[in-house]
């Protein structure tokens, strides 16, 4: 597994250095067309490591002619482990669920298992991407990504404009709130 991950990381670095998109038919890991347009520089980089990826056996119901027939299938799940110091959160904190969702979407997994440990105690919470109650994949796309993009763009704009950065850092709370709203980050204002 470590060798496979090292090869995948190397291929991703090479594809990113060449400005190629990674994924099926995108000129990335699977080869693909070299005519893919180069990607713009990323707004953010997620740094970290997935604790685990596993195949899970699930019971499925057939569709179509044999509708209602049950069968077994494998699906890929991400395993994210949190070692707690004080208590196990039931349900897990939303930010922990979002981390598992981000990893699952990047790895094209269908679900995640959020494992929390506290001493000898352990709790495993499933995080479904495409089902109730949270519909994580759709909500991640609709709510998390637009805000992440807005925040990253605002940070880049502030870093590029010394006067704006100084104005923000030296301003009072009302001034900072105004600047955040102007840059599309009103969701950060209390």
Short mmCIF file of C-alpha atoms in Angstrom, two decimals:
data_model
loop_
_atom_site.label_atom_id
_atom_site.label_comp_id
_atom_site.label_asym_id
_atom_site.label_seq_id
_atom_site.Cartn_x
_atom_site.Cartn_y
_atom_site.Cartn_z
CA UNK A 1 0.00 0.00 0.00
CA UNK A 2 2.78 2.44 0.85
CA UNK A 3 4.48 1.75 -2.49
CA UNK A 4 1.17 2.32 -4.31
CA UNK A 5 0.63 5.60 -2.46
CA UNK A 6 4.18 6.73 -3.25
CA UNK A 7 3.65 5.99 -6.96
CA UNK A 8 0.31 7.80 -6.96
CA UNK A 9 1.78 10.83 -5.21
CA UNK A 10 4.68 10.91 -7.68
CA UNK A 11 2.25 10.76 -10.62
CA UNK A 12 0.11 13.52 -9.09
CA UNK A 13 3.19 15.74 -8.60
CA UNK A 14 4.30 15.18 -12.18
CA UNK A 15 0.80 15.85 -13.53
CA UNK A 16 0.48 19.01 -11.42
CA UNK A 17 3.93 20.24 -12.49
CA UNK A 18 2.92 19.77 -16.11
CA UNK A 19 -0.39 21.57 -15.51
CA UNK A 20 -2.44 18.49 -16.38
CA UNK A 21 -5.77 17.55 -14.86
CA UNK A 22 -5.75 14.37 -12.81
CA UNK A 23 -8.40 11.74 -13.23
CA UNK A 24 -10.07 9.64 -15.90
CA UNK A 25 -9.81 11.18 -19.34
CA UNK A 26 -8.22 14.35 -17.97
CA UNK A 27 -4.64 13.73 -18.98
CA UNK A 28 -3.71 12.82 -15.43
CA UNK A 29 -3.04 9.53 -13.71
CA UNK A 30 -4.61 7.39 -16.41
CA UNK A 31 -2.70 9.06 -19.24
CA UNK A 32 -5.44 10.65 -21.31
CA UNK A 33 -5.15 13.48 -23.75
CA UNK A 34 -2.26 15.89 -23.59
CA UNK A 35 -4.50 18.54 -25.16
CA UNK A 36 -6.22 19.25 -21.83
CA UNK A 37 -5.95 22.95 -21.07
CA UNK A 38 -3.51 23.80 -18.28
CA UNK A 39 -5.07 24.36 -14.90
CA UNK A 40 -4.95 27.73 -13.16
CA UNK A 41 -2.88 27.75 -9.98
CA UNK A 42 -4.84 26.28 -7.07
CA UNK A 43 -6.49 28.64 -4.60
CA UNK A 44 -5.90 26.26 -1.70
CA UNK A 45 -4.00 23.09 -0.96
CA UNK A 46 -5.31 20.50 1.42
CA UNK A 47 -2.47 19.08 3.45
CA UNK A 48 -2.77 15.95 5.50
CA UNK A 49 -3.02 12.22 5.24
CA UNK A 50 -5.94 9.87 5.08
CA UNK A 51 -5.85 7.42 7.96
CA UNK A 52 -7.19 4.58 5.85
CA UNK A 53 -9.12 3.42 2.82
CA UNK A 54 -11.01 0.14 2.85
CA UNK A 55 -13.47 -1.89 0.83
CA UNK A 56 -16.77 -2.49 2.57
CA UNK A 57 -19.31 -5.18 1.70
CA UNK A 58 -22.80 -3.70 1.36
CA UNK A 59 -26.21 -5.17 0.63
CA UNK A 60 -27.80 -3.67 -2.50
CA UNK A 61 -31.23 -3.92 -4.04
CA UNK A 62 -31.46 -4.50 -7.76
CA UNK A 63 -33.20 -2.14 -10.15
CA UNK A 64 -34.99 -2.89 -13.38
CA UNK A 65 -36.07 -6.42 -14.34
CA UNK A 66 -35.09 -8.15 -11.11
CA UNK A 67 -36.21 -5.22 -9.02
CA UNK A 68 -36.10 -5.89 -5.33
CA UNK A 69 -33.53 -8.66 -5.60
CA UNK A 70 -30.78 -8.34 -3.05
CA UNK A 71 -27.11 -8.79 -3.82
CA UNK A 72 -23.76 -7.99 -2.28
CA UNK A 73 -21.32 -5.39 -3.57
CA UNK A 74 -18.07 -3.73 -2.54
CA UNK A 75 -17.74 -0.02 -2.03
CA UNK A 76 -14.74 2.07 -1.10
CA UNK A 77 -14.83 3.92 2.22
CA UNK A 78 -12.40 6.35 3.81
CA UNK A 79 -11.46 5.72 7.43
CA UNK A 80 -10.67 8.82 9.49
CA UNK A 81 -9.50 8.26 13.07
CA UNK A 82 -9.75 10.87 15.81
CA UNK A 83 -8.01 10.23 19.13
CA UNK A 84 -9.97 12.15 21.75
CA UNK A 85 -8.67 13.47 25.04
CA UNK A 86 -11.88 14.52 26.85
CA UNK A 87 -14.92 12.85 25.30
CA UNK A 88 -16.32 11.16 22.22
CA UNK A 89 -18.75 13.42 20.38
CA UNK A 90 -22.02 11.77 19.35
CA UNK A 91 -22.71 12.72 16.60
CA UNK A 92 -19.19 13.70 15.52
CA UNK A 93 -18.47 17.41 15.14
CA UNK A 94 -19.41 18.83 11.74
CA UNK A 95 -15.82 19.90 10.99
CA UNK A 96 -14.66 16.30 11.49
CA UNK A 97 -17.42 15.06 9.17
CA UNK A 98 -16.42 17.65 6.55
CA UNK A 99 -12.81 16.50 6.70
CA UNK A 100 -13.94 12.93 6.04
CA UNK A 101 -16.21 14.16 3.22
CA UNK A 102 -13.34 16.10 1.59
CA UNK A 103 -11.09 13.02 1.67
CA UNK A 104 -13.92 10.83 0.34
CA UNK A 105 -14.65 13.16 -2.56
CA UNK A 106 -10.96 13.42 -3.46
CA UNK A 107 -10.58 9.65 -3.43
CA UNK A 108 -13.96 9.04 -5.11
CA UNK A 109 -15.13 6.96 -2.16
CA UNK A 110 -18.85 6.55 -1.54
CA UNK A 111 -18.70 6.96 2.22
CA UNK A 112 -16.45 7.34 5.23
CA UNK A 113 -16.19 5.89 8.70
CA UNK A 114 -15.31 8.44 11.34
CA UNK A 115 -13.64 6.51 14.16
CA UNK A 116 -13.28 8.24 17.53
CA UNK A 117 -11.21 6.71 20.31
CA UNK A 118 -10.89 7.68 23.95
CA UNK A 119 -8.64 5.32 25.88
CA UNK A 120 -10.17 1.86 25.34
CA UNK A 121 -13.52 3.27 24.16
CA UNK A 122 -14.23 3.47 20.43
CA UNK A 123 -17.13 4.84 18.36
CA UNK A 124 -17.57 4.40 14.60
CA UNK A 125 -19.91 6.83 12.83
CA UNK A 126 -20.78 6.30 9.18
CA UNK A 127 -20.62 9.40 6.97
CA UNK A 128 -22.74 8.83 3.86
CA UNK A 129 -22.00 11.16 0.95
CA UNK A 130 -25.13 10.64 -1.13
CA UNK A 131 -27.86 9.97 1.37
CA UNK A 132 -29.78 11.22 4.36
CA UNK A 133 -29.64 12.81 6.77
CA UNK A 134 -26.89 15.21 5.61
CA UNK A 135 -26.49 14.63 1.84
CA UNK A 136 -22.85 15.56 2.38
CA UNK A 137 -21.64 15.54 -1.25
CA UNK A 138 -24.36 17.91 -2.51
CA UNK A 139 -24.04 20.22 0.49
CA UNK A 140 -20.25 20.25 0.25
CA UNK A 141 -20.55 21.38 -3.38
CA UNK A 142 -23.31 23.90 -2.67
CA UNK A 143 -22.05 25.45 0.59
CA UNK A 144 -18.51 24.53 1.59
CA UNK A 145 -16.68 24.89 -1.74
CA UNK A 146 -18.10 28.33 -2.66
CA UNK A 147 -17.14 29.70 0.75
CA UNK A 148 -13.72 28.10 0.62
CA UNK A 149 -13.13 29.63 -2.81
CA UNK A 150 -14.34 33.07 -1.65
CA UNK A 151 -12.12 32.96 1.43
CA UNK A 152 -9.05 31.82 -0.54
CA UNK A 153 -9.63 34.51 -3.19
CA UNK A 154 -9.98 37.17 -0.47
CA UNK A 155 -6.73 36.05 1.18
CA UNK A 156 -4.89 36.11 -2.16
CA UNK A 157 -6.26 39.56 -2.95
CA UNK A 158 -5.19 40.88 0.46
CA UNK A 159 -1.73 39.35 0.09
CA UNK A 160 -1.34 41.04 -3.29
CA UNK A 161 -2.47 44.48 -2.07
CA UNK A 162 -0.30 45.87 0.73
CA UNK A 163 -2.61 48.85 1.37
CA UNK A 164 -5.66 46.60 1.73
CA UNK A 165 -3.77 44.27 4.06
CA UNK A 166 -2.57 47.11 6.29
CA UNK A 167 -6.06 48.64 6.26
CA UNK A 168 -7.55 45.34 7.39
CA UNK A 169 -4.94 44.68 10.08
CA UNK A 170 -5.11 48.22 11.50
CA UNK A 171 -8.88 48.62 11.31
CA UNK A 172 -11.41 48.11 14.08
CA UNK A 173 -13.93 45.26 14.06
CA UNK A 174 -16.56 47.20 12.08
CA UNK A 175 -13.99 48.11 9.41
CA UNK A 176 -12.78 44.53 9.15
CA UNK A 177 -16.36 43.27 8.87
CA UNK A 178 -16.99 45.75 6.04
CA UNK A 179 -13.86 44.63 4.18
CA UNK A 180 -14.82 40.96 4.58
CA UNK A 181 -18.30 41.65 3.18
CA UNK A 182 -16.82 43.59 0.24
CA UNK A 183 -14.60 40.63 -0.60
CA UNK A 184 -17.49 38.15 -0.58
CA UNK A 185 -16.78 36.76 2.89
CA UNK A 186 -19.78 38.08 4.80
CA UNK A 187 -20.28 34.58 6.18
CA UNK A 188 -17.22 35.21 8.40
CA UNK A 189 -18.83 38.23 10.06
CA UNK A 190 -20.48 37.55 13.42
#
